[in-house]
Each structure stands twice: as C-alpha cells, then as structure tokens.
CSV table of C-alpha atoms in Angstrom, one decimal:
chain,number,residue,atom,x,y,z
A,1,MET,CA,159.9,118.7,159.6
A,2,LYS,CA,161.4,117.2,162.7
A,3,ARG,CA,164.7,115.3,162.8
A,4,ASN,CA,164.9,111.8,164.2
A,5,ARG,CA,168.2,112.6,165.9
A,6,LYS,CA,169.6,115.1,168.3
A,7,VAL,CA,173.1,115.8,167.0
A,8,LYS,CA,173.1,118.4,164.3
A,9,ILE,CA,174.7,118.3,160.8
A,10,LEU,CA,176.6,121.1,159.1
A,11,ALA,CA,177.2,120.9,155.4
A,12,THR,CA,179.7,123.1,153.5
A,13,LEU,CA,178.5,124.6,150.2
A,14,GLY,CA,180.7,124.6,147.2
A,15,PRO,CA,181.0,124.0,143.5
A,16,VAL,CA,178.7,120.9,143.5
A,17,SER,CA,176.2,122.2,146.0
A,18,SER,CA,175.6,125.9,145.3
A,19,GLU,CA,172.3,125.7,143.3
A,20,GLU,CA,169.1,126.3,145.2
A,21,GLU,CA,167.7,122.9,144.2
A,22,ILE,CA,170.7,121.1,145.7
A,23,ILE,CA,170.6,123.2,148.9
A,24,GLU,CA,167.0,122.1,149.3
A,25,LYS,CA,167.9,118.5,148.8
A,26,LEU,CA,170.8,118.8,151.3
A,27,PHE,CA,168.4,120.2,153.9
A,28,ILE,CA,165.8,117.5,153.3
A,29,ALA,CA,168.6,114.9,153.6
A,30,GLY,CA,169.4,116.2,157.0
A,31,THR,CA,171.5,119.4,157.0
A,32,ASP,CA,170.7,121.7,159.8
A,33,VAL,CA,173.3,124.5,159.2
A,34,PHE,CA,175.0,125.5,156.0
A,35,ARG,CA,178.7,126.5,156.1
A,36,ILE,CA,180.1,129.0,153.6
A,37,ASN,CA,183.9,129.0,153.5
A,38,MET,CA,185.3,132.4,152.7
A,39,SER,CA,188.6,130.8,151.7
A,40,HIS,CA,186.9,129.9,148.4
A,41,THR,CA,184.0,132.4,148.2
A,42,ASN,CA,183.9,136.0,147.1
A,43,HIS,CA,181.4,138.5,148.4
A,44,ASP,CA,179.0,138.3,145.4
A,45,ARG,CA,179.0,134.5,145.6
A,46,MET,CA,178.4,134.6,149.4
A,47,ARG,CA,175.4,136.9,148.9
A,48,ILE,CA,173.9,134.6,146.3
A,49,LEU,CA,174.4,131.5,148.6
A,50,VAL,CA,172.8,133.3,151.6
A,51,LYS,CA,169.8,134.3,149.4
A,52,ARG,CA,169.4,130.8,148.1
A,53,ILE,CA,169.5,129.3,151.6
A,54,ARG,CA,166.9,131.8,152.8
A,55,ASN,CA,164.7,131.0,149.8
A,56,VAL,CA,164.8,127.3,150.8
A,57,GLU,CA,164.1,128.3,154.4
A,58,LYS,CA,161.0,130.1,153.3
A,59,LYS,CA,159.8,127.3,151.1
A,60,ILE,CA,160.4,124.5,153.7
A,61,GLY,CA,159.1,126.6,156.7
A,62,ARG,CA,161.9,125.7,159.1
A,63,PRO,CA,164.7,127.9,160.5
A,64,ILE,CA,168.0,127.2,158.9
A,65,GLY,CA,171.4,128.3,160.3
A,66,ILE,CA,174.1,129.8,158.2
A,67,LEU,CA,177.8,129.8,159.4
A,68,ILE,CA,180.4,131.9,157.6
A,69,ASP,CA,183.9,130.6,158.0
A,70,LEU,CA,186.6,133.3,157.8
A,71,GLN,CA,189.8,132.3,156.2
A,72,GLY,CA,192.2,133.5,158.9
A,73,PRO,CA,195.9,134.1,158.4
A,74,LYS,CA,197.0,131.7,155.6
A,75,LEU,CA,200.8,131.6,155.8
A,76,ARG,CA,202.7,130.5,152.7
A,77,VAL,CA,206.2,130.5,151.2
A,78,GLY,CA,206.9,132.2,147.9
A,79,THR,CA,207.8,130.6,144.6
A,80,PHE,CA,210.8,128.7,143.2
A,81,VAL,CA,212.8,129.2,140.0
A,82,ASN,CA,211.9,125.6,139.0
A,83,GLY,CA,208.5,125.4,140.7
A,84,GLU,CA,209.8,122.9,143.3
A,85,GLU,CA,213.0,121.8,144.9
A,86,LYS,CA,214.3,118.6,146.3
A,87,LEU,CA,215.8,118.9,149.8
A,88,VAL,CA,218.0,116.6,151.8
A,89,VAL,CA,217.4,115.7,155.5
A,90,GLY,CA,220.0,117.4,157.6
A,91,GLN,CA,220.7,120.2,155.1
A,92,ILE,CA,220.3,124.0,155.9
A,93,PHE,CA,217.4,125.7,154.3
A,94,THR,CA,216.6,129.4,154.9
A,95,LEU,CA,213.4,131.4,154.8
A,96,ASP,CA,214.0,135.1,154.2
A,97,ASN,CA,212.6,138.5,153.2
A,98,LYS,CA,214.2,138.6,149.7
A,99,ASN,CA,211.4,138.8,147.2
A,100,ILE,CA,213.0,136.7,144.5
A,101,PRO,CA,212.3,133.1,143.4
A,102,GLY,CA,213.8,130.4,145.7
A,103,ASN,CA,216.2,127.5,145.1
A,104,SER,CA,217.4,124.4,147.0
A,105,THR,CA,218.9,126.6,149.8
A,106,ARG,CA,216.3,129.4,150.4
A,107,VAL,CA,212.9,130.7,149.7
A,108,TYR,CA,211.0,134.0,150.1
A,109,LEU,CA,208.7,134.2,153.1
A,110,PRO,CA,206.3,137.1,152.6
A,111,HIS,CA,205.3,137.3,156.3
A,112,PRO,CA,207.5,139.7,158.4
A,113,GLU,CA,205.5,138.7,161.5
A,114,ILE,CA,206.9,135.2,161.2
A,115,LEU,CA,210.5,136.4,160.7
A,116,LYS,CA,210.1,138.5,163.9
A,117,ALA,CA,208.4,135.9,166.0
A,118,VAL,CA,210.3,132.6,165.4
A,119,LYS,CA,213.0,131.7,167.8
A,120,PRO,CA,215.7,129.0,167.7
A,121,CYS,CA,214.6,125.4,168.2
A,122,GLU,CA,211.0,126.1,167.0
A,123,ARG,CA,209.4,123.9,164.3
A,124,LEU,CA,208.2,125.1,161.0
A,125,LEU,CA,205.9,122.7,159.1
A,126,ILE,CA,205.5,123.1,155.4
A,127,ASP,CA,202.8,121.7,153.2
A,128,ASP,CA,200.6,120.2,156.0
A,129,GLY,CA,203.6,118.8,157.7
A,130,ARG,CA,205.1,116.9,154.8
A,131,LEU,CA,208.3,118.9,155.3
A,132,GLU,CA,209.5,119.6,158.8
A,133,LEU,CA,212.1,122.3,159.6
A,134,ILE,CA,213.6,123.4,162.9
A,135,SER,CA,215.0,126.9,163.3
A,136,GLU,CA,218.6,127.4,164.3
A,137,LYS,CA,219.5,131.0,163.6
A,138,CYS,CA,216.9,133.8,163.6
A,139,ASN,CA,216.7,137.5,163.0
A,140,ASN,CA,214.1,139.9,161.7
A,141,HIS,CA,215.2,139.2,158.1
A,142,SER,CA,215.7,135.4,157.9
A,143,ILE,CA,215.2,132.1,159.6
A,144,GLU,CA,218.0,129.6,159.1
A,145,CYS,CA,216.6,126.0,159.5
A,146,ARG,CA,217.7,122.4,159.4
A,147,VAL,CA,215.6,119.9,157.4
A,148,ILE,CA,214.3,117.3,159.9
A,149,SER,CA,212.0,115.3,157.6
A,150,GLY,CA,210.6,115.5,154.1
A,151,THR,CA,212.4,116.1,150.9
A,152,PHE,CA,210.3,118.4,148.7
A,153,ILE,CA,209.1,122.0,148.7
A,154,SER,CA,207.2,123.8,146.0
A,155,ASP,CA,205.5,127.1,145.2
A,156,ARG,CA,203.1,128.7,147.7
A,157,LYS,CA,203.0,125.8,150.2
A,158,GLY,CA,201.5,126.6,153.6
A,159,VAL,CA,203.5,127.2,156.7
A,160,SER,CA,202.4,126.0,160.2
A,161,LEU,CA,204.1,127.2,163.4
A,162,PRO,CA,203.1,124.9,166.3
A,163,ASP,CA,205.7,126.3,168.7
A,164,THR,CA,205.4,130.0,167.8
A,165,MET,CA,203.0,132.7,169.1
A,166,LEU,CA,202.5,135.3,166.4
A,167,ALA,CA,202.1,138.9,167.6
A,168,VAL,CA,199.4,139.6,165.0
A,169,GLY,CA,195.7,138.8,165.6
A,170,ALA,CA,193.6,136.2,163.9
A,171,LEU,CA,191.9,138.7,161.6
A,172,THR,CA,193.7,139.5,158.3
A,173,GLU,CA,192.9,142.4,156.0
A,174,LYS,CA,190.8,140.0,153.9
A,175,ASP,CA,189.0,138.8,157.0
A,176,ASN,CA,188.1,142.3,157.9
A,177,GLU,CA,186.7,143.0,154.5
A,178,ASP,CA,184.8,139.7,154.5
A,179,LEU,CA,183.4,140.4,158.0
A,180,ILE,CA,182.0,143.8,156.9
A,181,ALA,CA,180.4,142.2,153.9
A,182,VAL,CA,178.8,139.2,155.7
A,183,LEU,CA,177.5,141.3,158.5
A,184,GLN,CA,175.2,143.0,156.0
A,185,GLU,CA,173.5,139.6,155.3
A,186,GLU,CA,171.2,137.3,157.2
A,187,ILE,CA,173.8,135.1,158.7
A,188,ASP,CA,173.9,133.5,162.2
A,189,TRP,CA,177.4,132.3,163.0
A,190,ILE,CA,180.9,133.5,162.2
A,191,ALA,CA,183.7,130.9,162.6
A,192,LEU,CA,187.1,132.4,163.5
A,193,SER,CA,190.1,130.5,162.1
A,194,PHE,CA,193.5,130.0,163.8
A,195,ILE,CA,192.5,131.4,167.2
A,196,GLN,CA,195.6,131.6,169.5
A,197,ARG,CA,194.4,133.7,172.4
A,198,PRO,CA,191.3,135.2,174.0
A,199,GLN,CA,192.1,138.7,172.5
A,200,ASP,CA,191.5,137.3,169.0
A,201,ILE,CA,187.8,136.8,169.9
A,202,GLU,CA,187.5,140.1,171.7
A,203,ALA,CA,188.7,141.9,168.7
A,204,VAL,CA,186.0,140.4,166.5
A,205,ARG,CA,183.3,140.9,169.1
A,206,LYS,CA,184.0,144.6,169.0
A,207,ILE,CA,183.2,144.6,165.3
A,208,THR,CA,180.1,142.3,165.4
A,209,LYS,CA,178.6,144.0,168.4
A,210,GLY,CA,176.5,141.0,169.3
A,211,CYS,CA,174.6,140.8,166.0
A,212,VAL,CA,175.9,137.3,165.2
A,213,SER,CA,177.3,134.5,167.3
A,214,LEU,CA,181.0,133.7,167.3
A,215,LEU,CA,182.4,130.1,166.9
A,216,SER,CA,186.1,129.7,167.7
A,217,LYS,CA,187.9,127.0,165.7
A,218,ILE,CA,190.5,125.1,167.8
A,219,GLU,CA,193.3,124.2,165.4
A,220,LYS,CA,196.5,125.5,167.1
A,221,PRO,CA,198.4,124.3,170.2
A,222,GLN,CA,198.3,127.8,171.6
A,223,ALA,CA,194.5,127.7,171.6
A,224,VAL,CA,194.4,124.3,173.4
A,225,GLU,CA,196.6,125.7,176.1
A,226,ARG,CA,194.2,128.5,176.7
A,227,LEU,CA,191.0,126.5,176.1
A,228,GLN,CA,189.0,127.6,179.2
A,229,GLU,CA,189.6,131.3,178.4
A,230,ILE,CA,188.6,130.9,174.8
A,231,ILE,CA,185.4,128.9,175.8
A,232,ALA,CA,184.4,131.7,178.2
A,233,LEU,CA,184.5,134.3,175.4
A,234,SER,CA,183.0,132.2,172.6
A,235,ASP,CA,179.5,131.3,171.8
A,236,ALA,CA,180.6,127.9,170.4
A,237,LEU,CA,183.7,125.9,169.5
A,238,MET,CA,184.8,123.7,166.7
A,239,VAL,CA,187.3,120.9,166.9
A,240,ALA,CA,189.1,121.7,163.6
A,241,ARG,CA,191.0,118.4,163.3
A,242,GLY,CA,192.6,119.2,160.0
A,243,ASP,CA,195.1,121.9,161.0
A,244,LEU,CA,195.1,120.6,164.6
A,245,GLY,CA,196.5,117.3,163.3
A,246,VAL,CA,199.2,119.2,161.4
A,247,GLU,CA,200.4,121.3,164.3
A,248,MET,CA,200.1,118.6,167.0
A,249,PRO,CA,201.0,114.9,166.9
A,250,LEU,CA,198.1,113.0,165.2
A,251,GLU,CA,197.8,110.6,168.1
A,252,SER,CA,197.0,113.4,170.5
A,253,VAL,CA,194.1,114.7,168.4
A,254,PRO,CA,191.4,112.2,169.7
A,255,GLY,CA,192.3,113.0,173.3
A,256,ILE,CA,192.1,116.8,172.6
A,257,GLN,CA,188.7,116.2,170.9
A,258,ILE,CA,187.3,114.6,174.0
A,259,GLU,CA,188.8,117.3,176.2
A,260,ILE,CA,187.2,120.1,174.1
A,261,ILE,CA,183.8,118.4,174.0
A,262,ASN,CA,183.8,117.8,177.8
A,263,ALA,CA,184.9,121.3,178.5
A,264,CYS,CA,182.2,122.8,176.3
A,265,ARG,CA,179.5,120.6,177.8
A,266,ILE,CA,180.4,121.7,181.3
A,267,ALA,CA,180.4,125.3,180.1
A,268,GLY,CA,177.1,124.9,178.2
A,269,LYS,CA,178.6,126.0,174.9
A,270,PRO,CA,177.8,124.2,171.6
A,271,VAL,CA,180.7,122.2,170.1
A,272,VAL,CA,181.2,121.0,166.5
A,273,VAL,CA,183.5,118.2,165.4
A,274,ALA,CA,184.9,118.7,161.9
A,275,THR,CA,187.3,117.5,159.2
A,276,GLN,CA,187.5,114.2,157.2
A,277,MET,CA,184.4,112.7,158.8
A,278,LEU,CA,183.4,111.1,155.5
A,279,GLU,CA,186.4,111.9,153.5
A,280,SER,CA,186.2,108.8,151.3
A,281,MET,CA,182.7,109.8,150.1
A,282,ILE,CA,184.3,112.6,148.1
A,283,HIS,CA,184.9,109.9,145.5
A,284,ALA,CA,183.0,106.9,146.7
A,285,PRO,CA,179.2,106.3,147.4
A,286,VAL,CA,179.8,104.6,150.7
A,287,PRO,CA,182.1,105.4,153.7
A,288,THR,CA,184.9,103.4,155.2
A,289,ARG,CA,184.2,101.5,158.5
A,290,ALA,CA,186.7,103.7,160.2
A,291,GLU,CA,184.7,106.8,159.2
A,292,VAL,CA,181.5,105.3,160.5
A,293,SER,CA,183.2,104.7,163.8
A,294,ASP,CA,184.6,108.3,163.8
A,295,ILE,CA,181.1,109.8,163.5
A,296,ALA,CA,179.8,107.4,166.1
A,297,THR,CA,182.5,108.5,168.6
A,298,ALA,CA,181.6,112.1,168.1
A,299,VAL,CA,177.9,111.4,168.7
A,300,LEU,CA,178.6,109.2,171.8
A,301,GLU,CA,180.9,111.9,173.3
A,302,GLY,CA,177.9,114.4,173.1
A,303,ALA,CA,179.0,116.8,170.4
A,304,ASP,CA,176.3,119.2,169.4
A,305,ALA,CA,177.1,119.0,165.7
A,306,ILE,CA,179.2,117.1,163.1
A,307,MET,CA,180.4,118.7,159.9
A,308,LEU,CA,181.0,117.8,156.3
A,309,SER,CA,183.6,119.8,154.3
A,310,ALA,CA,184.7,118.8,150.8
A,311,GLU,CA,182.3,115.8,151.0
A,312,SER,CA,179.3,118.2,150.4
A,313,ALA,CA,181.2,121.1,148.8
A,314,SER,CA,183.1,119.4,146.0
A,315,GLY,CA,182.6,115.7,146.3
A,316,GLN,CA,180.7,113.4,143.9
A,317,TYR,CA,178.1,112.4,146.4
A,318,PRO,CA,177.0,115.4,148.5
A,319,ILE,CA,173.4,114.3,149.1
A,320,GLU,CA,174.5,110.7,149.9
A,321,ALA,CA,177.1,112.0,152.4
A,322,VAL,CA,174.5,113.9,154.4
A,323,GLN,CA,172.1,111.0,154.3
A,324,THR,CA,174.9,108.6,155.5
A,325,MET,CA,175.8,110.9,158.3
A,326,ASP,CA,172.2,111.2,159.3
A,327,ARG,CA,171.7,107.4,159.3
A,328,ILE,CA,174.8,106.8,161.4
A,329,ALA,CA,173.8,109.4,164.0
A,330,GLN,CA,170.2,108.1,164.2
A,331,THR,CA,171.4,104.5,164.7
A,332,ILE,CA,173.9,105.5,167.4
A,333,GLU,CA,171.4,107.5,169.3
A,334,ARG,CA,169.0,104.6,169.4
A,335,ASP,CA,171.7,102.3,170.9
A,336,ALA,CA,171.2,101.3,174.5
A,337,ASN,CA,174.6,102.7,175.5
A,338,TYR,CA,173.8,106.2,174.2
A,339,ALA,CA,171.6,107.4,177.0
A,340,GLN,CA,174.0,105.9,179.6
A,341,ARG,CA,176.9,107.9,178.0
A,342,MET,CA,174.9,111.1,178.0
A,343,ASN,CA,173.9,110.7,181.6
A,344,ALA,CA,177.4,109.7,182.7
A,345,LYS,CA,178.7,113.0,181.3
A,346,ASN,CA,176.1,115.3,182.6
A,347,SER,CA,177.6,118.2,184.5
A,348,LYS,CA,176.7,119.7,187.8
A,349,PRO,CA,174.4,122.7,187.2
A,350,GLU,CA,175.5,126.2,187.8
A,351,PRO,CA,173.9,127.9,190.8
A,352,THR,CA,171.4,129.8,188.7
A,353,GLY,CA,167.7,129.7,188.3
A,354,ALA,CA,167.9,128.8,184.6
A,355,ASP,CA,170.2,125.8,185.3
A,356,ALA,CA,168.0,124.6,188.2
A,357,ILE,CA,164.9,124.9,186.0
A,358,SER,CA,166.6,123.0,183.1
A,359,LEU,CA,167.8,120.2,185.4
A,360,ALA,CA,164.4,119.9,187.0
A,361,ALA,CA,162.7,119.8,183.6
A,362,ARG,CA,164.8,116.9,182.4
A,363,GLN,CA,164.3,114.9,185.6
A,364,ILE,CA,160.5,115.5,185.6
A,365,ALA,CA,160.2,114.8,181.9
A,366,GLU,CA,162.1,111.5,182.1
A,367,THR,CA,160.5,110.4,185.4
A,368,LEU,CA,157.0,111.0,184.1
A,369,ASP,CA,157.8,109.9,180.5
A,370,LEU,CA,156.5,113.2,179.1
A,371,SER,CA,156.5,113.6,175.3
A,372,ALA,CA,158.4,116.9,175.1
A,373,ILE,CA,160.2,119.7,177.0
A,374,VAL,CA,159.0,123.1,175.6
A,375,ALA,CA,161.4,125.9,176.4
A,376,TYR,CA,160.4,129.5,175.7
A,377,THR,CA,163.6,131.4,174.8
A,378,GLY,CA,164.2,134.9,173.5
A,379,THR,CA,168.0,135.1,173.4
A,380,GLY,CA,168.5,131.3,173.0
A,381,ALA,CA,170.2,131.0,176.4
A,382,THR,CA,167.3,129.0,177.9
A,383,GLY,CA,167.3,126.6,175.0
A,384,ILE,CA,171.0,126.1,175.2
A,385,ARG,CA,170.8,125.4,178.9
A,386,ALA,CA,168.0,122.8,178.3
A,387,SER,CA,170.3,121.2,175.7
A,388,ARG,CA,173.2,121.1,178.1
A,389,GLU,CA,171.2,118.6,180.2
A,390,ARG,CA,171.1,116.1,177.2
A,391,PRO,CA,167.6,114.8,178.1
A,392,SER,CA,166.2,111.8,176.4
A,393,THR,CA,163.0,113.8,176.0
A,394,PRO,CA,162.7,115.9,172.8
A,395,ILE,CA,163.2,119.7,173.4
A,396,ILE,CA,161.1,122.2,171.5
A,397,ALA,CA,162.6,125.7,171.6
A,398,LEU,CA,160.0,128.4,171.1
A,399,SER,CA,161.2,131.9,170.2
A,400,PRO,CA,159.5,135.1,168.8
A,401,ILE,CA,162.9,136.0,167.1
A,402,ILE,CA,163.8,134.2,163.9
A,403,GLN,CA,167.5,135.0,164.4
A,404,THR,CA,167.4,133.1,167.7
A,405,ALA,CA,165.7,130.1,166.1
A,406,ARG,CA,168.2,130.0,163.3
A,407,ARG,CA,171.2,130.2,165.7
A,408,LEU,CA,169.8,127.3,167.8
A,409,ALA,CA,169.8,125.1,164.7
A,410,LEU,CA,173.4,124.3,165.6
A,411,VAL,CA,172.5,123.2,169.2
A,412,TRP,CA,172.1,119.5,170.2
A,413,GLY,CA,168.5,118.3,170.5
A,414,LEU,CA,166.7,121.6,169.9
A,415,HIS,CA,163.8,121.7,167.5
A,416,SER,CA,163.3,125.5,167.0
A,417,VAL,CA,160.0,127.0,166.2
A,418,VAL,CA,159.3,130.7,165.6
A,419,THR,CA,156.1,131.8,167.3
A,420,CYS,CA,154.6,134.9,169.0
A,421,ASP,CA,155.7,135.5,172.6
A,422,ALA,CA,153.2,134.4,175.2
A,423,HIS,CA,151.2,137.2,176.8
A,424,SER,CA,149.6,135.2,179.7
A,425,LEU,CA,150.0,131.8,181.5
A,426,ASP,CA,147.0,130.4,179.6
A,427,ASP,CA,148.4,131.5,176.3
A,428,MET,CA,151.8,130.1,177.1
A,429,VAL,CA,150.3,126.6,177.9
A,430,GLU,CA,147.9,126.6,174.9
A,431,ARG,CA,150.6,127.7,172.5
A,432,ALA,CA,153.1,125.1,173.8
A,433,CYS,CA,150.6,122.3,173.6
A,434,ALA,CA,149.4,123.3,170.1
A,435,ILE,CA,153.0,123.4,168.7
A,436,ALA,CA,154.0,120.2,170.4
A,437,TYR,CA,151.0,118.6,168.7
A,438,ALA,CA,151.4,120.3,165.3
A,439,GLU,CA,155.1,119.5,165.1
A,440,GLY,CA,154.5,115.8,165.7
A,441,PHE,CA,156.1,115.4,169.1
A,442,SER,CA,152.8,114.8,171.0
A,443,VAL,CA,149.4,113.2,170.5
A,444,LEU,CA,146.2,113.5,172.3
A,445,GLU,CA,146.4,112.9,176.1
A,446,ASP,CA,150.2,113.2,176.1
A,447,ARG,CA,151.8,115.5,178.7
A,448,ILE,CA,154.5,118.0,178.1
A,449,ILE,CA,156.6,120.2,180.5
A,450,ILE,CA,157.0,123.9,179.8
A,451,THR,CA,159.8,126.2,181.0
A,452,ALA,CA,159.4,130.0,180.7
A,453,GLY,CA,160.1,133.3,182.4
A,454,VAL,CA,157.5,135.4,184.3
A,455,PRO,CA,156.8,138.2,183.7
A,456,PHE,CA,156.5,137.3,180.0
A,457,GLY,CA,158.5,139.1,177.3
A,458,GLN,CA,161.5,139.8,179.6
A,459,PRO,CA,164.7,138.0,178.5
A,460,GLY,CA,167.0,136.1,180.9
A,461,GLY,CA,164.4,135.3,183.5
A,462,THR,CA,163.5,131.6,183.2
A,463,ASN,CA,161.9,130.8,186.5
A,464,MET,CA,158.8,128.6,185.9
A,465,LEU,CA,157.9,125.0,185.2
A,466,LYS,CA,154.4,123.9,184.1
A,467,ILE,CA,153.1,120.4,183.2
A,468,ALA,CA,150.3,120.4,180.7
A,469,SER,CA,148.2,117.9,178.8
A,470,ILE,CA,147.5,117.8,175.0
A,471,ARG,CA,143.7,118.3,174.5
A,472,LYS,CA,141.5,118.2,171.5
A,473,GLU,CA,141.3,122.0,171.4
A,474,ASN,CA,145.0,122.1,170.8
A,475,GLN,CA,144.5,120.7,167.3
A,476,LYS,CA,142.7,123.8,166.1
A,477,ARG,CA,144.6,126.6,167.8
A,478,ALA,CA,146.4,129.1,165.5
A,479,ILE,CA,149.9,129.1,166.8
A,480,PHE,CA,152.4,130.7,164.4
C-alpha cells in the first residue's frame, strides 16, 4: 500500500479511535504514524493500544510508526473556596505556598520551583492566556502579581511562564514512570514536552540509550532561543503551536513555524507541524477554508509530517479528518508550484559521502526521469538524507530492521520496506528492482537508481550509486 503523497500524517488515538477496527480504518485512510498521548493514557491502556497497532501492522503488511507523547511538567494553580473568582484588571493577586483554598486575592501554587524562579516583571499566563498577570514582588514563598488582562480564575487552571527559565528539567516523576513503561513496548518515537534547553534532551537520551528516537516539541520561547542546539541533539522536532501560541504572541507563531521547518530541513532532521490543523472537524464533517490553507502552507513549506490531535482522538469524524488531510496534501503536492518551492528551499549538502550520494541520486533520477530512488539503509540515516533532498522521484527505503522501517514512517517521501540485507551487488540490484516493481513504483523497462554502502551489511557507509532496469525476471523474484 503506497501513499500518493510525500508528507506524512500523524493521528492521535483516543476515546473514539482506540478500537483495533478504527485504527485499521485510520491507517487505510492515510495515517502513517499513531500518537499516544500519555497526558490521557495510563500504562495498561498504552500497552493495549500498542498491541492493537501492531496487530493492524501485521494484518496490513506495512511498517507503522508509534509516537508516545510524554506529558511534561503541567503547572497548575490550586483550588478556590467558591470554585472560581472574578478579578479586576489592575488589582493585586498573589500565588503562594499556603495549601488552603484560594479567594479573590490569592491562590495556592503547588510548584515551589516556580516560586523560586519567577522574578519581578515576568508574565504569568493562566488558563491558556485568558488571564495575564505580571509579577511585582517575589520570594521563595509567594509571587505578588498585578492583573493585566482577564477577569476570571478557577480551580486547577494551567500556568504558563513565557519569561521564566525553570531550574527543573522537562521530565516529571510521572514522565519517568511513563518512560520506563513505554520502553518495554514496541514503540518508535518519544515526544518530549516543554523542552527549554539542550540538557532536557540529554537527560532523556541517557535513559533511552538509543533504543528509540527522540522528538523535541518546540512550545516555549526558551526553546526557540536555543533552537539550533536542540535540533543538534534531537532526532526530530515538532512545531507545537498550541502552547507556543499561549507563551508567545499569536502573530509570531507562523514566522516561528517557518523558521523551525527551514532549520530542520537544513539539518536533515524530520519536522512535524501540529495543533488545530482541522479543529473544526471535531464537530463538523468538513473543515474551514482557513484550515485547508493552514495544511497547504505546512505542505508547501516542506514539513515532513502534519498531525491531528483531538480531531482523531475525540472528534465526531476521525476517519473523515484523516481522509480530508490526505486529500489536501495530495492536491497541494500535485500543484505546479510545489516542486518549485521544494527546489527553492533545498539546502547545500554537507561535505559527506552520504550527502553527496543523496544529491547525485536526486539529480540523476530527475534528469533521466527514473521511476524510483531505492535507498538501502540500516540505521535510517541514508533514508533521511535522501528525503532531505526533497526529490520529485519516489524514494523507497529498504531496511533489514523493522524498527528502522517503522521510524522512517515519519519521514517525508519515504516508502519503507523491510527486506533482507543484500549480500552481493547482483543481489542488491535484483532485490531493489523486484521491490520497486512489486510495490507499484515501477513497470517493465522502467529504470531506477539505487544507493547503498559497500561492503554490504556495514552501517554508515553509503558510497555507491547504480542505475538498473526493471526486467521480466524481477516479477518472479522472492524479495521479502
């Protein structure tokens, strides 16, 4: 089952999409990677979902990626005597360490790390920015603030700190417990929430020890400021526009999205655009025109993947949402402007053999109008470098490692196939031709270009290009 688009689709599983039958329908509709959000999932439920996805994978016969999204530090105020309070712009309101219900002048803040970190003249945004406070007097026990905008506050509302660097890392006690649990399952990506600094990624890397790939969610100003360092230490990034739009001015988010996508493309790291892409389809069977344009923009900018959250997890039209996203992406990629945009944003290759081979493969494939680029890849690095070139020619990534094929399900343009590693040049060519034919990318007399490393079976050594023709004997070869 090959997709007729190159951008990938992530769909979040939830109450309306957790049954195996629905997961299968979501995959057929166009989902490439399934997201499990640990903010709303316990360990037993997570294990059930992973098992169901793997059952669908076995039935369909295609590698499916699984991304586990860790909750990260959720900062919230305490409760109120009356459940909520009305505030007045300009009044003083205090957040403190007194564990008693709040009133119109104060509330309990059960986060000593915030009380220690906030300094005067820093903003505190409550309830996704609906209430804005600015700190005036601070100590380790309380933060005295003035109300800048907004008039209501109620129990357990979230707190965002756009101006404050917290001393604690991105992993909470819950995240550590979740991480230990998910590492025992067949998962491919772990998404790290509320990253502020490179050290947050390094801390998780020590725990995972390379057994899964790490995706850093950019949703805080502090992460944007250190973007290059975070990209260097991450396997992929996500433009998490929800919290990013709370902690930064809304009008700045589109520019930041473009900046992150461009930086990831230069670095050769996959990048996902997320949040509210088809928000109206939570309750409606068709999207708004603005949402269609939003998806089109992400596709035209060269994002590797676009994501559905509540649309597929709890909405009324999860299958239709995936189908809609799939149709929009296909239409945009067929547009005459699409190839021009991809070529205009192509980055200068790094001075490595893998980059030189990937660039040459794209140029040769497009010049000779070849039917496919076939990249042998053990770790996935060669496949990702081939994707970085954004060729108009389809890319087939062949790997003997199922985990690699699943991980590459997130990456732009890659059609991953699990196959035995080649043991000779003839076997490499025969296997590549047979798979290109069997997977529907090539017909008889078509030509393909193959990239691989010699000697075979040694990772990290892509150093060879080979043009081959599809022959009759390729129809009969046993390939998988």
